[in-house]
Short mmCIF file of C-alpha atoms in Angstrom, two decimals:
data_model
loop_
_atom_site.label_atom_id
_atom_site.label_comp_id
_atom_site.label_asym_id
_atom_site.label_seq_id
_atom_site.Cartn_x
_atom_site.Cartn_y
_atom_site.Cartn_z
CA MET A 10 56.48 115.18 123.28
CA ALA A 11 54.60 118.39 123.76
CA ASN A 12 56.79 121.51 124.16
CA SER A 13 56.76 123.43 127.39
CA SER A 14 54.48 126.24 126.21
CA SER A 15 51.74 123.86 125.18
CA MET A 16 52.06 121.98 128.45
CA GLU A 17 51.61 125.35 130.35
CA SER A 18 48.72 126.06 128.26
CA ASN A 19 47.10 122.79 129.16
CA ASP A 20 47.89 123.44 132.87
CA ASP A 21 46.29 126.88 132.68
CA GLN A 22 43.17 125.35 131.13
CA GLU A 23 42.83 122.60 133.68
CA ASN A 24 43.24 125.16 136.45
CA ASN A 25 40.46 127.28 134.89
CA ASN A 26 38.06 124.40 134.63
CA TYR A 27 39.05 122.74 137.98
CA SER A 28 36.15 122.36 140.37
CA ASP A 29 36.01 124.08 143.58
CA VAL A 30 34.17 121.26 145.11
CA GLU A 31 37.20 119.99 146.92
CA ASP A 32 37.55 123.25 148.74
CA GLN A 33 34.17 122.60 150.36
CA THR A 34 33.49 120.59 153.51
CA ASP A 35 29.81 121.69 153.67
CA ASN A 36 28.58 118.38 152.17
CA PHE A 37 30.14 116.54 154.90
CA VAL A 38 28.94 118.67 157.85
CA ASP A 39 25.60 118.69 159.61
CA LYS A 40 24.94 122.36 160.21
CA SER A 41 21.68 121.66 162.19
CA LYS A 42 23.67 119.81 164.88
CA GLY A 43 26.42 121.35 167.05
CA PHE A 44 28.98 119.69 169.14
CA HIS A 45 31.27 120.04 172.26
CA GLU A 46 34.91 119.43 171.55
CA ALA A 47 35.75 117.30 174.59
CA GLU A 48 35.05 116.79 178.29
CA ASP A 49 38.07 118.72 179.38
CA SER A 50 40.16 121.11 177.43
CA GLU A 51 43.66 119.85 176.63
CA LEU A 52 44.68 123.33 175.71
CA LEU A 53 43.97 125.24 178.86
CA TYR A 54 47.17 126.57 180.48
CA SER A 55 49.21 125.85 177.39
CA LYS A 56 52.06 128.37 176.81
CA VAL A 57 53.23 129.87 173.64
CA LYS A 58 55.77 132.44 172.63
CA SER A 59 54.03 134.19 169.73
CA GLU A 60 50.82 134.63 167.82
CA GLN A 61 51.99 132.18 165.13
CA GLU A 62 52.68 129.57 167.84
CA ALA A 63 49.17 130.21 169.22
CA TYR A 64 47.45 129.67 165.82
CA THR A 65 49.51 126.50 165.11
CA LEU A 66 48.67 125.17 168.65
CA TYR A 67 44.95 125.61 168.00
CA ASN A 68 45.00 124.48 164.40
CA ASP A 69 46.68 121.24 165.10
CA TYR A 70 44.06 120.66 167.79
CA ALA A 71 41.19 121.58 165.47
CA PHE A 72 42.52 119.06 162.97
CA ARG A 73 42.24 116.30 165.53
CA GLN A 74 38.73 117.44 166.50
CA GLY A 75 37.52 117.71 162.91
CA PHE A 76 37.09 121.33 162.15
CA GLY A 77 38.69 124.35 160.58
CA THR A 78 40.14 127.57 162.07
CA ARG A 79 40.19 131.17 161.07
CA LYS A 80 42.47 133.86 162.65
CA ALA A 81 39.54 136.20 162.76
CA GLY A 82 37.40 134.14 165.10
CA ALA A 83 39.37 133.48 168.34
CA ARG A 84 38.12 130.66 170.46
CA LEU A 85 41.15 130.80 172.90
CA VAL A 86 41.89 133.64 175.25
CA PHE A 87 45.42 134.20 176.12
CA ASN A 88 46.93 136.27 179.04
CA LEU A 89 50.42 137.50 178.97
CA MET A 90 52.85 136.03 181.55
CA SER A 91 56.16 137.63 182.57
CA ILE A 92 59.11 135.25 183.10
CA LYS A 93 62.67 135.65 183.94
CA ASN A 94 64.09 136.13 180.52
CA GLY A 95 61.01 137.44 178.61
CA SER A 96 57.19 136.62 178.37
CA LEU A 97 54.85 133.85 177.45
CA TYR A 98 51.17 133.74 176.44
CA CYS A 99 49.07 131.26 178.48
CA VAL A 100 45.69 129.87 177.51
CA THR A 101 43.15 131.01 180.17
CA LYS A 102 39.95 130.33 178.42
CA HIS A 103 38.73 127.87 175.65
CA ASN A 104 35.34 128.16 173.98
CA MET A 105 34.58 124.50 173.13
CA ILE A 106 30.91 124.69 171.88
CA HIS A 107 30.20 124.70 168.09
CA ASN A 108 26.95 125.28 166.30
CA HIS A 109 27.83 122.88 163.47
CA GLY A 110 28.78 119.30 163.01
CA ARG A 111 32.41 117.93 162.73
CA VAL A 112 34.04 116.92 159.46
CA PRO A 113 34.40 113.18 159.34
CA VAL A 114 37.91 111.83 159.82
CA SER A 115 38.08 110.64 156.20
CA LYS A 116 37.46 114.16 155.02
CA ARG A 117 39.63 116.17 157.40
CA HIS A 118 42.30 116.85 154.69
CA LEU A 119 39.71 118.91 152.83
CA ILE A 120 39.54 121.53 155.50
CA ARG A 121 41.28 124.67 154.18
CA SER A 122 43.23 125.74 157.30
CA HIS A 123 44.85 122.27 157.47
CA ARG A 124 46.09 122.37 153.89
CA LYS A 125 49.45 123.84 153.02
CA VAL A 126 52.17 123.66 150.30
CA THR A 127 55.65 123.69 151.75
CA GLU A 128 58.51 125.88 150.29
CA GLU A 129 60.27 122.66 149.11
CA GLN A 130 57.09 121.41 147.35
CA LEU A 131 56.40 124.77 145.77
CA ALA A 132 60.19 124.88 144.51
CA MET A 133 59.66 121.47 142.82
CA LEU A 134 56.37 122.33 141.39
CA SER A 135 57.77 125.54 139.90
CA SER A 136 60.87 123.87 138.62
CA LEU A 137 59.09 120.96 136.90
CA LYS A 138 56.50 123.25 135.45
CA LYS A 139 59.36 125.11 133.75
CA TYR A 140 60.38 121.92 132.07
CA GLY A 141 56.90 121.24 130.75
CA VAL A 142 55.73 118.65 133.37
CA PRO A 143 51.88 119.03 133.91
CA ILE A 144 51.09 120.11 137.45
CA ALA A 145 48.60 117.37 137.75
CA ASP A 146 51.34 114.84 137.28
CA VAL A 147 53.59 116.48 139.85
CA VAL A 148 50.86 116.37 142.23
CA ARG A 149 50.21 112.67 141.55
CA VAL A 150 53.84 111.97 142.32
CA PHE A 151 53.56 113.87 145.69
CA LYS A 152 50.36 112.07 146.52
CA ASN A 153 51.85 108.52 145.79
CA LYS A 154 54.93 109.38 147.85
CA ALA A 155 52.89 110.50 150.82
CA GLY A 156 50.72 107.38 150.76
CA GLY A 157 47.52 109.01 149.43
CA GLU A 158 45.75 112.29 149.15
CA ALA A 159 44.74 112.48 152.86
CA ASN A 160 48.36 112.27 153.81
CA LEU A 161 49.69 114.83 151.30
CA GLU A 162 48.31 118.04 153.23
CA PHE A 163 47.40 119.92 150.05
CA LEU A 164 45.14 119.41 147.00
CA LYS A 165 45.61 120.03 143.32
CA ARG A 166 43.89 123.33 143.59
CA ASP A 167 46.32 124.40 146.20
CA ALA A 168 49.30 123.63 144.01
CA TYR A 169 47.85 125.91 141.21
CA ASP A 170 47.04 128.76 143.82
CA ALA A 171 50.56 128.57 145.35
CA LEU A 172 52.30 128.78 141.89
CA ALA A 173 50.06 131.70 140.90
CA ALA A 174 50.65 133.47 144.29
CA LYS A 175 54.32 133.11 143.87
CA LYS A 176 54.35 134.47 140.33
CA ARG A 177 51.90 137.27 141.11
CA ASP A 178 53.62 138.42 144.31
CA GLY A 179 57.14 138.56 142.85
CA CYS A 180 56.19 140.26 139.47
CA ASP A 181 53.56 142.57 141.09
CA THR A 182 55.58 143.56 144.11
CA LYS A 183 58.58 144.60 141.90
CA GLN A 184 56.22 146.72 139.53
CA LEU A 185 54.55 148.37 142.55
CA ILE A 186 57.76 149.39 144.15
CA LYS A 187 59.23 150.67 140.94
CA TYR A 188 55.83 152.75 140.44
CA PHE A 189 56.39 154.21 143.95
CA LYS A 190 60.08 155.06 143.21
CA ASP A 191 59.19 156.75 139.99
CA ARG A 192 56.53 158.80 141.54
CA GLN A 193 58.85 159.74 144.51
CA ALA A 194 61.53 160.93 142.02
CA ASN A 195 59.08 163.17 140.08
CA GLU A 196 56.80 164.33 142.91
CA VAL A 197 58.36 166.46 145.70
CA ASP A 198 55.81 165.38 148.39
CA PHE A 199 55.18 161.89 147.44
CA TYR A 200 55.96 159.40 150.20
CA TYR A 201 55.64 155.55 150.43
CA ASP A 202 56.95 152.72 152.84
CA PHE A 203 56.48 148.94 152.82
CA GLU A 204 57.63 145.80 154.72
CA PHE A 205 58.21 142.22 153.75
CA ASP A 206 57.57 139.23 156.12
CA ASP A 207 60.06 136.60 157.10
CA GLU A 208 59.46 134.62 153.90
CA GLY A 209 60.01 137.66 151.55
CA TYR A 210 56.43 138.41 150.78
CA LEU A 211 54.92 141.82 150.74
CA ASP A 212 53.36 142.26 154.21
CA CYS A 213 52.09 145.85 153.88
CA PHE A 214 52.51 149.11 152.11
CA PHE A 215 51.62 152.71 152.69
CA PHE A 216 51.63 155.81 150.44
CA ARG A 217 50.45 159.42 150.13
CA ASP A 218 50.93 162.14 147.55
CA GLY A 219 51.31 165.93 147.80
CA LYS A 220 47.43 166.63 147.74
CA MET A 221 46.97 164.27 150.63
CA LYS A 222 49.68 165.92 152.60
CA ILE A 223 48.11 169.38 152.24
CA ASP A 224 44.63 167.90 153.25
CA TYR A 225 46.25 166.36 156.22
CA ASP A 226 48.10 169.72 157.31
CA VAL A 227 44.69 171.56 157.07
CA PHE A 228 42.23 169.01 158.26
CA GLY A 229 44.34 166.40 160.22
CA ASP A 230 42.67 167.19 163.60
CA LEU A 231 40.29 164.36 162.82
CA LEU A 232 41.81 161.02 161.50
CA VAL A 233 40.13 157.65 161.14
CA HIS A 234 42.25 154.65 160.02
CA ASP A 235 39.48 152.38 158.43
CA THR A 236 40.30 148.75 158.01
CA THR A 237 36.92 147.38 156.89
CA TYR A 238 37.78 146.98 153.20
CA ARG A 239 39.38 143.60 152.12
CA THR A 240 40.56 143.20 148.55
CA ASN A 241 39.99 139.94 146.82
CA LYS A 242 43.05 139.57 144.52
CA TYR A 243 45.65 139.40 147.28
CA ASP A 244 43.43 139.10 150.40
CA MET A 245 44.86 142.23 151.88
CA ILE A 246 42.96 144.83 153.87
CA CYS A 247 42.81 148.30 152.33
CA GLY A 248 43.13 150.79 155.13
CA PRO A 249 42.73 154.37 154.10
CA PHE A 250 43.40 157.23 156.55
CA VAL A 251 40.37 159.49 156.25
CA GLY A 252 39.40 162.85 157.63
CA MET A 253 36.75 165.52 157.00
CA ASN A 254 37.03 168.90 155.38
CA HIS A 255 35.38 172.14 155.89
CA HIS A 256 32.41 170.94 153.74
CA ASN A 257 31.80 167.92 155.82
CA LYS A 258 33.14 165.75 153.05
CA ASN A 259 35.65 162.91 153.56
CA VAL A 260 39.14 163.37 152.40
CA ILE A 261 41.96 160.81 152.24
CA PHE A 262 45.23 161.67 153.90
CA ALA A 263 46.97 158.26 152.99
CA ILE A 264 46.23 154.66 151.98
CA GLY A 265 47.64 151.46 153.50
CA PHE A 266 47.28 147.86 152.34
CA ILE A 267 48.09 145.32 155.20
CA VAL A 268 47.78 141.63 155.39
CA ASN A 269 46.85 141.64 159.09
CA GLU A 270 45.20 144.39 161.25
CA LYS A 271 47.81 143.70 164.01
#
């Protein structure tokens, strides 16, 4: 039997060579032909309690209709409703016209927004990988247990990505916070702050050094928070706080990295 280090090496090599074709649904969609979702919207006047509930509502609906969703492109309009013990969001508008075709029912499981690795599945993948079991074999077991790839809700590529994200987030987050703590201990005006989401992943962080603070004290009457820059490695938005000095040159007052503009 091969040892765990050689197994891990084989997994890494397979991951690097693995085709991205399974992440694409373009081959199954007629882009020259659009469609209307249905005669009447079943989502109109639906009520949800949060943004996440709203996304889940529409994503589940999109799966039945044969297309994917993105949080950046809203097709539902919600109005806030006040109720006796709080508030709800109600769907008041639904854009149902698409300028592309649907994904066939047999290929719906390939749509990225409908694929996910649960925490329990990720824990098992991580545990078995430590004992030298190839990821491809673990995914094969999951697939057989679910009754086929279409019922599994994630692909082999997603398993690799989830494991990589878990390792990367845990290690890199600790190193980042340690770096900030060290700088704060050695620099009088260095400041940082950060937040984690409900699952323990880094949700956002902000920092500024002494030079940035001086520039803000002098030129802070004009401040722009620019969130147009999105990084590739962690899919976080880089949002610098920018102003202008007496030479009409941009100066940075602080830098933030956020998962979501909201």
